[in-house]
Amino acid sequence: MPRERLPMRKIKEVLRLKWSCGSSNRAIAKSCSIARSTVEEYIGRAVVAGLSWPLPEDLDDTALESRLYPPSITPELQSRTHPDWHTVHRELGKKNVTLTLLWQEYRESNPDGYQYSQFCELYRTYAGKFDIAMRQVHRAGEKVFIDYCGQTVPVIDRTTGEVLACQVFTAVLGASNYTYAEATYTQSLPDWIGAHIRAFAFFGGVPELLVPDNLKSGVTKACRYEPDLNPTYQDMAAHYGVAVIPARVKKPKDKAKVEAGVQVVQRWILAALRNRIFFSLAELNVAIRELLLRLNNRPFKKLPGSRSSSFLEIDKPALRLLPATPYEFAEWFKARPGINYHAHIDLHYYSVPYQLRKVQLDVRLTAAAVECFHKSKRVASHMRSRVKNGYTTLKEHMPKSHRDYADWTPERLIRWAAETGAATAALVEAIMAKRTHPQQGFLSCMGIIALARRYDKTRVEAACKRALTIGGVSFKSVKSILEHGLDLKPTLEAQIALPIITHDNIRGNDYYL
C-alpha cells in the first residue's frame, strides 16, 4: 500500500527544521514524531521539486502538494534496473567506500539507470528501515531540557489573603548543565511560553532543540509515537528557529537531564526558601534568581569548574543568536465566518474575503493583531479591537455591490438629497435619525435614490414633502405616494388652508371645551 501522506503543515515543519534550523534527519523525525524514512522522503521530494527555504509566499498547501506529488513516472522510468540495495548497504560499510563510487559502478553496468540524486534518495529510504538504538549524547548548544518542579512555592495575596501555589519552571542545557529557574502563577500556555522567552534571554542565545516533558501547554496530545505540539508552542519554536522533541511517554531516560536539574533546583533553591514568606511573584523570583546564581557558580564535585564556567566554555559559544525581537504571545484556534463574511473572534467580528464565508479558518490572536489563515496562507489581518460585538471590516473583503454601498456616508446622502430639494434632504435626515445607528437607515435612503432614477426630481421632492406631512418617514411611504400619484394632489396643508364652513348644525371646537 502507498504511504499515507502527511498534512502539509507537518511537511512544512520538516522542511523548516532541515533547511532553516539545520537539524539532522533523526532529530527532525523525533520532533515531528515520524519515521526517518518519511523525513528523507519528503526532503527528497522537495529537492526534486526545486524548493528551498523559506517557501514562496504564494505557495499555498494545494500548490505545495502538487509540487511534491507530480504525476506518476512513465513506464520507461519504471523499467530502470534497481540496484541491489543490500549489496550497496554492505559495501558502504567498508573503509573509504562512498555513495558516489557505488553510483558510478552502478551506472557503468546500467547506463540508463538512476541519476546520482535519485540514487542517493532511494538508498536513504532503504537504509532508513533499519532500527538504530539511540544514545544520549549532549553536544554543545544542542539541547535544552524543560520541565516544572513537582514542588510549589506559596505566595500570599496581600489584598485577599489567598495563598497561591506558584509553579517553578526549570530549563537545563544538556552539555554544561547550566540551569534556569523561575516561578509562575500557573502552568498555563501564556506562563509556559513566557518562561521560555525569559529562559532564552537568560542563556543569551537559542539552542537547536527543546526537549519538554509532555505538559499539556506544550503538547496538545501526549503520545509515545506521535505527540501533537500546541500550535502556539510550535509558532514560538519557529520564531526562534528551534526544533521541539517532546520526551517520550514513560521513557525517563529521555528527560534524565532535566529530572536531575529539577532535583537540584528543589534541593538548593526551594529548600532554602522553605521558611520565607512571599507576598508577590516578583519578590519570589528575585529570591530565586539570587540562589540560582549561587547554584550555577557552585563547583562540581568530580569535575573541574562549575555550571557557569562550563556554560561559558561549551554551550555559550555554540548557541544561536536571539532574534531581533522576542516572540509575541499568540493563541491559535479555528473560526468559521458567517454568511456576512465576518468571523466572531474574542467577542468581536472581523471581516475576511467574502469568498471564504462559511469556510473554517485558522486564527492567530495576539495582544495587538488578529490574523486569519486558509491552508497556511494569510487571508486577513486586523488590528485587535476591544469593542464588544462590534465589527471591523476591510473594504477589499466586500463583494462589489457591498463596496459601492459602503462608499455612502450620512453626510453624502444628505448632500445628494439636498440637490433634489429641502423636503428630500429633511426626509433622508429623519430616516437616519430614527435609527440607533445612522447606517441602519442607509438601505431606505438608497431606495429613495433609486426612485429618483425612475421619477422626475420635482415629483420625488413633492412625494417626500407629503411623506413628512403625514409622518410616513420611510422608503415605502415615498414609493407608495409616487406609484399612486398622490404627489400630484393637494397636500394636507393646502386642504387645511380652505375657507372654514359655518352652520348652525356645526358645533365647532369650543363645544368640546
Short mmCIF file of C-alpha atoms in Angstrom, two decimals:
data_model
loop_
_atom_site.label_atom_id
_atom_site.label_comp_id
_atom_site.label_asym_id
_atom_site.label_seq_id
_atom_site.Cartn_x
_atom_site.Cartn_y
_atom_site.Cartn_z
CA MET A 1 0.00 0.00 0.00
CA PRO A 2 1.24 3.57 -0.69
CA ARG A 3 2.42 5.58 2.28
CA GLU A 4 -0.27 7.85 3.75
CA ARG A 5 0.54 11.48 3.06
CA LEU A 6 1.28 13.78 5.97
CA PRO A 7 -0.62 17.05 6.42
CA MET A 8 1.03 19.94 4.57
CA ARG A 9 1.59 21.68 7.94
CA LYS A 10 3.83 18.84 9.13
CA ILE A 11 5.67 18.62 5.79
CA LYS A 12 6.44 22.36 6.03
CA GLU A 13 7.77 21.81 9.56
CA VAL A 14 10.07 19.05 8.22
CA LEU A 15 11.45 21.39 5.55
CA ARG A 16 11.85 24.28 8.05
CA LEU A 17 13.77 22.13 10.51
CA LYS A 18 16.02 20.77 7.74
CA TRP A 19 16.80 23.91 5.79
CA SER A 20 16.32 26.70 8.34
CA CYS A 21 17.43 25.01 11.57
CA GLY A 22 19.95 22.59 10.03
CA SER A 23 18.57 19.70 12.10
CA SER A 24 19.55 16.12 11.31
CA ASN A 25 17.01 13.74 9.84
CA ARG A 26 16.98 11.81 13.12
CA ALA A 27 16.21 14.97 15.13
CA ILE A 28 13.50 16.00 12.67
CA ALA A 29 11.92 12.56 12.90
CA LYS A 30 11.78 12.83 16.69
CA SER A 31 10.46 16.40 16.64
CA CYS A 32 7.67 15.61 14.18
CA SER A 33 7.06 12.08 15.53
CA ILE A 34 7.52 10.41 12.15
CA ALA A 35 9.93 7.85 10.75
CA ARG A 36 13.31 8.96 9.45
CA SER A 37 12.45 7.35 6.13
CA THR A 38 9.44 9.66 5.94
CA VAL A 39 11.67 12.67 6.64
CA GLU A 40 14.07 11.58 3.91
CA GLU A 41 11.22 11.01 1.51
CA TYR A 42 9.79 14.50 1.85
CA ILE A 43 13.15 16.22 1.79
CA GLY A 44 13.94 14.27 -1.36
CA ARG A 45 10.63 15.25 -2.92
CA ALA A 46 11.26 18.91 -2.06
CA VAL A 47 14.74 18.79 -3.61
CA VAL A 48 13.38 17.20 -6.78
CA ALA A 49 10.65 19.86 -6.89
CA GLY A 50 13.30 22.60 -6.74
CA LEU A 51 12.06 24.02 -3.45
CA SER A 52 14.10 25.96 -0.90
CA TRP A 53 13.51 27.69 2.43
CA PRO A 54 11.70 29.93 3.01
CA LEU A 55 8.96 28.66 0.73
CA PRO A 56 7.47 31.20 -1.72
CA GLU A 57 4.73 33.28 -0.09
CA ASP A 58 2.27 32.47 -2.88
CA LEU A 59 2.80 28.70 -2.48
CA ASP A 60 -0.32 27.55 -0.61
CA ASP A 61 -0.97 24.00 0.59
CA THR A 62 -2.62 22.93 -2.67
CA ALA A 63 0.24 24.20 -4.83
CA LEU A 64 2.83 22.63 -2.48
CA GLU A 65 1.10 19.27 -2.68
CA SER A 66 1.09 19.37 -6.48
CA ARG A 67 4.83 20.19 -6.48
CA LEU A 68 5.66 17.36 -4.09
CA TYR A 69 3.39 14.84 -5.80
CA PRO A 70 3.74 15.35 -9.56
CA PRO A 71 2.11 12.88 -11.97
CA SER A 72 3.44 9.34 -11.68
CA ILE A 73 6.55 8.42 -13.61
CA THR A 74 6.35 6.92 -17.06
CA PRO A 75 6.71 3.17 -17.74
CA GLU A 76 10.10 3.96 -19.27
CA LEU A 77 11.39 5.17 -15.92
CA GLN A 78 9.73 2.29 -14.10
CA SER A 79 11.63 -0.17 -16.27
CA ARG A 80 15.01 1.03 -14.97
CA THR A 81 17.15 -1.59 -13.25
CA HIS A 82 17.10 -1.20 -9.47
CA PRO A 83 20.40 -1.53 -7.61
CA ASP A 84 20.84 -4.32 -5.13
CA TRP A 85 20.38 -2.13 -2.06
CA HIS A 86 21.50 -4.86 0.31
CA THR A 87 24.85 -5.04 -1.50
CA VAL A 88 25.10 -1.24 -1.63
CA HIS A 89 24.46 -1.04 2.09
CA ARG A 90 27.06 -3.73 2.84
CA GLU A 91 29.69 -2.17 0.56
CA LEU A 92 29.12 1.27 2.03
CA GLY A 93 30.28 -0.02 5.41
CA LYS A 94 33.73 -0.74 4.01
CA LYS A 95 36.55 1.74 4.50
CA ASN A 96 36.73 4.66 2.04
CA VAL A 97 33.68 3.45 0.06
CA THR A 98 31.25 6.27 -0.77
CA LEU A 99 27.85 6.52 -2.41
CA THR A 100 29.45 8.38 -5.30
CA LEU A 101 31.76 5.45 -6.04
CA LEU A 102 28.92 2.91 -5.78
CA TRP A 103 26.72 5.04 -8.08
CA GLN A 104 29.48 5.26 -10.69
CA GLU A 105 29.87 1.48 -10.62
CA TYR A 106 26.09 1.11 -10.94
CA ARG A 107 25.95 3.46 -13.97
CA GLU A 108 28.79 1.61 -15.70
CA SER A 109 26.64 -1.51 -15.80
CA ASN A 110 23.37 0.42 -16.21
CA PRO A 111 23.91 3.49 -18.44
CA ASP A 112 20.19 4.29 -18.39
CA GLY A 113 19.93 3.91 -14.63
CA TYR A 114 19.11 6.46 -11.95
CA GLN A 115 20.83 9.82 -11.68
CA TYR A 116 23.01 10.40 -8.61
CA SER A 117 20.47 12.42 -6.58
CA GLN A 118 17.72 9.84 -7.07
CA PHE A 119 20.15 7.01 -6.38
CA CYS A 120 21.07 8.59 -3.03
CA GLU A 121 17.46 9.27 -2.14
CA LEU A 122 16.39 5.70 -2.84
CA TYR A 123 19.28 4.38 -0.79
CA ARG A 124 18.40 6.59 2.19
CA THR A 125 14.83 5.34 2.01
CA TYR A 126 16.14 1.77 2.13
CA ALA A 127 18.64 2.43 4.92
CA GLY A 128 16.01 4.25 6.99
CA LYS A 129 14.21 0.97 7.56
CA PHE A 130 16.90 -0.21 9.95
CA ASP A 131 16.20 0.41 13.63
CA ILE A 132 19.18 2.05 15.28
CA ALA A 133 19.37 2.39 19.04
CA MET A 134 19.57 5.95 20.35
CA ARG A 135 22.32 7.09 22.69
CA GLN A 136 22.08 10.21 24.83
CA VAL A 137 24.89 12.41 23.52
CA HIS A 138 24.74 16.07 24.50
CA ARG A 139 26.55 18.30 22.04
CA ALA A 140 27.40 21.92 22.80
CA GLY A 141 24.42 24.24 22.38
CA GLU A 142 22.21 21.41 21.13
CA LYS A 143 19.50 20.72 23.72
CA VAL A 144 17.62 22.46 26.49
CA PHE A 145 15.57 20.15 28.73
CA ILE A 146 12.42 21.70 30.20
CA ASP A 147 10.02 20.76 32.99
CA TYR A 148 8.20 22.07 36.07
CA CYS A 149 9.24 21.14 39.59
CA GLY A 150 6.80 18.92 41.43
CA GLN A 151 7.15 21.16 44.47
CA THR A 152 5.33 24.51 44.54
CA VAL A 153 6.04 27.71 46.49
CA PRO A 154 3.23 29.52 48.39
CA VAL A 155 2.68 33.23 47.67
CA ILE A 156 0.21 35.22 49.79
CA ASP A 157 -2.04 37.81 48.16
CA ARG A 158 -1.79 40.95 50.32
CA THR A 159 -5.30 42.09 49.35
CA THR A 160 -7.34 38.93 49.85
CA GLY A 161 -5.02 36.80 51.98
CA GLU A 162 -5.37 33.96 49.47
CA VAL A 163 -2.44 31.54 49.30
CA LEU A 164 -1.37 30.81 45.72
CA ALA A 165 0.67 27.69 44.95
CA CYS A 166 3.19 29.00 42.38
CA GLN A 167 4.83 26.65 39.89
CA VAL A 168 8.59 26.56 39.31
CA PHE A 169 9.78 26.33 35.69
CA THR A 170 13.18 24.74 35.08
CA ALA A 171 15.38 24.66 31.96
CA VAL A 172 18.74 22.87 31.79
CA LEU A 173 21.33 23.00 28.98
CA GLY A 174 22.42 19.48 28.08
CA ALA A 175 26.20 19.88 27.73
CA SER A 176 27.04 22.22 30.61
CA ASN A 177 24.07 21.62 32.99
CA TYR A 178 23.67 25.42 33.17
CA THR A 179 20.29 25.90 34.83
CA TYR A 180 17.49 28.47 34.66
CA ALA A 181 14.53 28.60 37.05
CA GLU A 182 11.63 30.98 37.66
CA ALA A 183 8.23 30.91 39.35
CA THR A 184 4.92 31.41 37.52
CA TYR A 185 1.39 31.53 38.85
CA THR A 186 0.25 28.60 36.68
CA GLN A 187 1.40 26.10 34.07
CA SER A 188 -0.99 27.63 31.54
CA LEU A 189 0.04 28.41 27.97
CA PRO A 190 0.86 32.14 28.49
CA ASP A 191 3.05 31.35 31.52
CA TRP A 192 4.68 28.41 29.70
CA ILE A 193 5.58 30.49 26.62
CA GLY A 194 6.67 33.49 28.71
CA ALA A 195 9.02 31.31 30.76
CA HIS A 196 10.67 30.03 27.56
CA ILE A 197 11.21 33.58 26.29
CA ARG A 198 12.84 34.63 29.57
CA ALA A 199 14.96 31.44 29.63
CA PHE A 200 16.37 32.23 26.16
CA ALA A 201 17.17 35.76 27.33
CA PHE A 202 18.90 34.31 30.43
CA PHE A 203 21.04 32.00 28.28
CA GLY A 204 21.75 34.84 25.86
CA GLY A 205 21.08 32.59 22.89
CA VAL A 206 18.96 29.83 21.40
CA PRO A 207 19.69 26.07 21.33
CA GLU A 208 18.97 23.73 18.44
CA LEU A 209 16.43 21.57 20.26
CA LEU A 210 13.86 21.90 23.04
CA VAL A 211 13.05 18.72 24.97
CA PRO A 212 9.94 19.38 27.10
CA ASP A 213 8.03 16.88 29.15
CA ASN A 214 4.58 16.06 27.82
CA LEU A 215 2.99 19.08 29.51
CA LYS A 216 -0.48 19.98 28.21
CA SER A 217 0.62 23.55 27.48
CA GLY A 218 3.35 22.34 25.14
CA VAL A 219 1.99 19.04 23.86
CA THR A 220 -1.69 19.02 22.97
CA LYS A 221 -1.91 15.22 22.80
CA ALA A 222 0.67 13.11 24.61
CA CYS A 223 1.55 10.01 22.62
CA ARG A 224 4.63 7.83 22.67
CA TYR A 225 4.92 7.74 18.91
CA GLU A 226 3.21 10.93 17.68
CA PRO A 227 2.72 13.73 20.21
CA ASP A 228 0.94 16.78 18.78
CA LEU A 229 2.53 20.13 19.63
CA ASN A 230 0.39 23.05 20.71
CA PRO A 231 0.17 25.46 17.71
CA THR A 232 1.33 28.41 19.84
CA TYR A 233 4.33 26.41 21.09
CA GLN A 234 5.18 25.44 17.52
CA ASP A 235 4.77 29.07 16.43
CA MET A 236 7.21 30.17 19.14
CA ALA A 237 9.71 27.47 18.10
CA ALA A 238 9.53 28.71 14.50
CA HIS A 239 10.15 32.29 15.65
CA TYR A 240 13.36 31.25 17.45
CA GLY A 241 14.38 28.71 14.79
CA VAL A 242 14.42 25.72 17.14
CA ALA A 243 13.03 22.20 16.89
CA VAL A 244 10.88 20.59 19.60
CA ILE A 245 11.34 16.93 20.55
CA PRO A 246 8.95 16.05 23.41
CA ALA A 247 10.15 13.39 25.80
CA ARG A 248 8.52 10.04 25.11
CA VAL A 249 5.81 8.87 27.48
CA LYS A 250 7.14 6.53 30.20
CA LYS A 251 10.73 6.99 28.98
CA PRO A 252 12.54 8.68 31.89
CA LYS A 253 15.91 8.43 30.16
CA ASP A 254 14.71 10.94 27.58
CA LYS A 255 14.49 13.60 30.28
CA ALA A 256 17.11 12.41 32.78
CA LYS A 257 18.99 15.70 32.46
CA VAL A 258 16.03 17.86 33.47
CA GLU A 259 14.92 15.40 36.15
CA ALA A 260 18.32 15.85 37.75
CA GLY A 261 18.08 19.61 37.21
CA VAL A 262 14.66 19.73 38.87
CA GLN A 263 16.03 17.78 41.82
CA VAL A 264 18.95 20.20 42.15
CA VAL A 265 16.63 23.24 42.00
CA GLN A 266 14.36 21.75 44.66
CA ARG A 267 17.28 20.94 46.95
CA TRP A 268 19.41 24.07 46.55
CA ILE A 269 16.77 26.73 45.86
CA LEU A 270 13.29 25.73 47.02
CA ALA A 271 14.53 24.05 50.19
CA ALA A 272 16.50 27.19 51.04
CA LEU A 273 13.30 29.26 50.68
CA ARG A 274 11.10 26.96 52.76
CA ASN A 275 10.90 29.29 55.79
CA ARG A 276 10.47 32.55 53.88
CA ILE A 277 7.10 34.21 53.27
CA PHE A 278 6.44 35.89 49.91
CA PHE A 279 3.70 38.38 49.09
CA SER A 280 4.25 38.71 45.34
CA LEU A 281 5.53 36.69 42.41
CA ALA A 282 8.18 39.32 41.66
CA GLU A 283 9.53 39.06 45.22
CA LEU A 284 9.75 35.27 44.90
CA ASN A 285 11.59 35.45 41.57
CA VAL A 286 14.16 37.90 42.96
CA ALA A 287 14.96 35.36 45.69
CA ILE A 288 15.12 32.51 43.15
CA ARG A 289 17.46 34.49 40.89
CA GLU A 290 19.89 35.12 43.78
CA LEU A 291 20.03 31.42 44.70
CA LEU A 292 20.19 30.43 41.02
CA LEU A 293 23.36 32.49 40.59
CA ARG A 294 24.86 30.70 43.59
CA LEU A 295 23.82 27.29 42.20
CA ASN A 296 25.39 27.86 38.78
CA ASN A 297 28.63 29.12 40.36
CA ARG A 298 28.82 26.19 42.81
CA PRO A 299 31.88 23.98 41.95
CA PHE A 300 31.30 20.49 40.60
CA LYS A 301 32.23 17.65 42.96
CA LYS A 302 34.01 15.37 40.49
CA LEU A 303 34.80 17.72 37.60
CA PRO A 304 36.76 20.95 37.43
CA GLY A 305 34.82 24.19 37.19
CA SER A 306 31.12 24.91 37.66
CA ARG A 307 27.93 25.14 35.64
CA SER A 308 28.71 28.78 34.83
CA SER A 309 32.28 28.13 33.68
CA SER A 310 31.17 25.10 31.62
CA PHE A 311 28.41 27.19 30.08
CA LEU A 312 30.83 29.97 29.05
CA GLU A 313 33.30 27.43 27.66
CA ILE A 314 30.98 24.88 25.98
CA ASP A 315 27.38 25.95 25.44
CA LYS A 316 27.54 29.74 25.16
CA PRO A 317 29.74 29.86 22.00
CA ALA A 318 27.53 27.25 20.31
CA LEU A 319 24.17 28.91 20.98
CA ARG A 320 22.44 30.66 18.11
CA LEU A 321 21.80 34.38 18.23
CA LEU A 322 18.49 35.59 19.62
CA PRO A 323 16.10 37.10 17.05
CA ALA A 324 15.88 40.89 16.83
CA THR A 325 12.58 40.90 18.73
CA PRO A 326 11.27 38.42 21.31
CA TYR A 327 8.31 36.24 20.43
CA GLU A 328 4.91 37.89 20.86
CA PHE A 329 2.48 35.52 22.55
CA ALA A 330 -0.23 34.36 20.19
CA GLU A 331 -3.13 31.98 20.61
CA TRP A 332 -4.28 29.75 17.76
CA PHE A 333 -7.79 28.47 17.25
CA LYS A 334 -10.31 27.86 14.49
CA ALA A 335 -13.18 30.10 13.37
CA ARG A 336 -15.83 29.85 10.67
CA PRO A 337 -17.07 33.18 9.21
CA GLY A 338 -20.82 33.54 8.79
CA ILE A 339 -22.74 34.41 5.66
CA ASN A 340 -21.81 38.08 6.22
CA TYR A 341 -18.09 37.07 5.85
CA HIS A 342 -17.25 38.14 9.42
CA ALA A 343 -15.62 35.77 11.95
CA HIS A 344 -16.53 36.04 15.63
CA ILE A 345 -13.19 36.28 17.45
CA ASP A 346 -12.89 37.21 21.12
CA LEU A 347 -16.32 38.93 21.29
CA HIS A 348 -15.71 40.97 18.12
CA TYR A 349 -16.46 40.45 14.42
CA TYR A 350 -13.62 40.68 11.87
CA SER A 351 -14.03 40.53 8.09
CA VAL A 352 -12.39 38.03 5.75
CA PRO A 353 -12.61 37.86 1.94
CA TYR A 354 -16.27 37.21 1.15
CA GLN A 355 -15.29 34.12 -0.90
CA LEU A 356 -14.29 32.42 2.38
CA ARG A 357 -17.64 32.75 4.14
CA LYS A 358 -18.62 29.51 5.93
CA VAL A 359 -15.05 28.15 5.44
CA GLN A 360 -13.11 27.06 8.53
CA LEU A 361 -10.03 29.24 9.07
CA ASP A 362 -7.03 29.16 11.41
CA VAL A 363 -6.86 32.28 13.59
CA ARG A 364 -3.74 33.72 15.22
CA LEU A 365 -4.61 36.15 18.02
CA THR A 366 -2.04 38.43 19.68
CA ALA A 367 -2.46 41.38 22.04
CA ALA A 368 -2.40 43.79 19.10
CA ALA A 369 -3.47 41.89 15.98
CA VAL A 370 -5.83 39.28 14.55
CA GLU A 371 -4.68 37.16 11.59
CA CYS A 372 -6.74 34.61 9.65
CA PHE A 373 -5.16 31.81 7.61
CA HIS A 374 -6.57 29.47 4.98
CA LYS A 375 -4.39 26.50 4.06
CA SER A 376 -1.43 28.18 5.80
CA LYS A 377 -1.85 31.36 3.71
CA ARG A 378 -2.77 34.59 5.49
CA VAL A 379 -6.03 35.91 4.08
CA ALA A 380 -6.91 38.67 6.57
CA SER A 381 -5.13 40.85 9.13
CA HIS A 382 -6.72 43.36 11.52
CA MET A 383 -5.74 45.47 14.49
CA ARG A 384 -7.34 43.87 17.52
CA SER A 385 -10.47 45.65 18.76
CA ARG A 386 -11.87 45.60 22.30
CA VAL A 387 -15.36 46.76 21.25
CA LYS A 388 -17.73 44.02 22.38
CA ASN A 389 -19.84 42.64 19.50
CA GLY A 390 -18.52 45.40 17.21
CA TYR A 391 -17.49 44.99 13.57
CA THR A 392 -14.14 45.60 11.88
CA THR A 393 -14.47 45.48 8.11
CA LEU A 394 -11.96 45.98 5.31
CA LYS A 395 -13.37 47.30 2.06
CA GLU A 396 -11.35 44.86 -0.05
CA HIS A 397 -13.09 41.95 1.70
CA MET A 398 -16.52 43.04 0.42
CA PRO A 399 -18.20 41.98 -2.82
CA LYS A 400 -18.51 44.84 -5.36
CA SER A 401 -22.16 45.55 -4.51
CA HIS A 402 -21.28 45.97 -0.83
CA ARG A 403 -18.27 48.18 -1.64
CA ASP A 404 -20.49 50.51 -3.63
CA TYR A 405 -22.87 50.67 -0.71
CA ALA A 406 -20.05 51.30 1.75
CA ASP A 407 -18.96 54.39 -0.21
CA TRP A 408 -22.05 56.20 1.05
CA THR A 409 -21.97 58.14 4.31
CA PRO A 410 -24.75 60.05 6.15
CA GLU A 411 -23.24 63.35 5.04
CA ARG A 412 -23.03 62.25 1.42
CA LEU A 413 -26.63 61.02 1.43
CA ILE A 414 -27.89 64.32 2.84
CA ARG A 415 -25.88 66.30 0.26
CA TRP A 416 -27.37 64.21 -2.54
CA ALA A 417 -30.87 64.69 -1.15
CA ALA A 418 -30.38 68.47 -0.93
CA GLU A 419 -29.77 68.54 -4.69
CA THR A 420 -33.31 67.24 -5.15
CA GLY A 421 -34.91 69.56 -2.62
CA ALA A 422 -35.20 70.60 1.01
CA ALA A 423 -38.01 68.09 1.72
CA THR A 424 -35.95 65.21 0.33
CA ALA A 425 -32.97 66.20 2.48
CA ALA A 426 -35.21 66.53 5.55
CA LEU A 427 -36.73 63.08 4.92
CA VAL A 428 -33.32 61.40 4.49
CA GLU A 429 -32.08 63.02 7.69
CA ALA A 430 -35.25 61.96 9.54
CA ILE A 431 -34.88 58.34 8.36
CA MET A 432 -31.34 58.09 9.77
CA ALA A 433 -32.32 59.93 12.97
CA LYS A 434 -34.96 57.28 13.72
CA ARG A 435 -32.32 54.51 13.88
CA THR A 436 -29.87 53.80 16.69
CA HIS A 437 -27.05 53.86 14.14
CA PRO A 438 -27.41 56.06 11.01
CA GLN A 439 -26.03 53.21 8.87
CA GLN A 440 -29.16 51.19 9.62
CA GLY A 441 -31.18 53.70 7.54
CA PHE A 442 -28.83 53.56 4.54
CA LEU A 443 -30.93 50.99 2.66
CA SER A 444 -34.05 53.16 2.91
CA CYS A 445 -32.12 56.19 1.69
CA MET A 446 -30.56 54.17 -1.14
CA GLY A 447 -34.09 53.15 -2.12
CA ILE A 448 -35.10 56.81 -2.42
CA ILE A 449 -32.02 57.35 -4.62
CA ALA A 450 -33.25 54.53 -6.85
CA LEU A 451 -36.70 56.19 -7.07
CA ALA A 452 -35.03 59.39 -8.30
CA ARG A 453 -33.83 57.46 -11.34
CA ARG A 454 -37.41 56.44 -12.23
CA TYR A 455 -39.30 59.65 -11.43
CA ASP A 456 -38.72 63.33 -12.02
CA LYS A 457 -36.93 65.20 -9.21
CA THR A 458 -39.90 67.50 -8.81
CA ARG A 459 -42.18 64.54 -8.13
CA VAL A 460 -39.72 62.96 -5.71
CA GLU A 461 -39.44 66.26 -3.80
CA ALA A 462 -43.27 66.52 -3.65
CA ALA A 463 -43.57 62.91 -2.51
CA CYS A 464 -41.01 63.46 0.27
CA LYS A 465 -42.85 66.61 1.37
CA ARG A 466 -46.16 64.67 1.59
CA ALA A 467 -44.43 61.82 3.46
CA LEU A 468 -43.11 64.29 6.05
CA THR A 469 -46.56 65.82 6.42
CA ILE A 470 -48.31 62.51 7.08
CA GLY A 471 -45.44 61.13 9.22
CA GLY A 472 -44.51 58.43 6.71
CA VAL A 473 -40.76 58.62 7.26
CA SER A 474 -39.78 55.60 5.18
CA PHE A 475 -38.91 54.46 1.69
CA LYS A 476 -42.19 52.53 1.39
CA SER A 477 -44.24 55.69 2.04
CA VAL A 478 -42.44 57.67 -0.68
CA LYS A 479 -42.72 54.76 -3.12
CA SER A 480 -46.48 54.38 -2.46
CA ILE A 481 -47.09 58.13 -2.91
CA LEU A 482 -45.32 58.12 -6.26
CA GLU A 483 -46.98 54.92 -7.52
CA HIS A 484 -50.46 56.25 -6.70
CA GLY A 485 -49.79 59.77 -7.94
CA LEU A 486 -50.56 61.30 -4.55
CA ASP A 487 -47.68 63.70 -5.01
CA LEU A 488 -49.73 65.36 -7.78
CA LYS A 489 -52.68 66.05 -5.46
CA PRO A 490 -53.00 68.95 -2.99
CA THR A 491 -51.24 68.38 0.28
CA LEU A 492 -52.97 68.23 3.62
CA GLU A 493 -51.66 71.73 4.35
CA ALA A 494 -53.41 73.05 1.22
CA GLN A 495 -56.65 71.37 2.28
CA ILE A 496 -56.39 72.93 5.74
CA ALA A 497 -55.99 76.35 4.08
CA LEU A 498 -59.54 76.13 2.51
CA PRO A 499 -62.27 78.52 3.93
CA ILE A 500 -63.97 77.30 7.13
CA ILE A 501 -67.69 76.48 6.69
CA THR A 502 -70.07 77.91 9.35
CA HIS A 503 -73.52 76.46 10.03
CA ASP A 504 -75.94 76.16 12.98
CA ASN A 505 -75.54 72.35 12.95
CA ILE A 506 -71.72 72.57 13.17
CA ARG A 507 -70.76 72.85 16.82
CA GLY A 508 -67.15 73.96 16.35
CA ASN A 509 -64.12 73.37 18.58
CA ASP A 510 -65.44 75.36 21.54
CA TYR A 511 -68.33 72.89 22.04
CA TYR A 512 -65.90 70.24 23.41
CA LEU A 513 -64.14 72.53 25.90
#
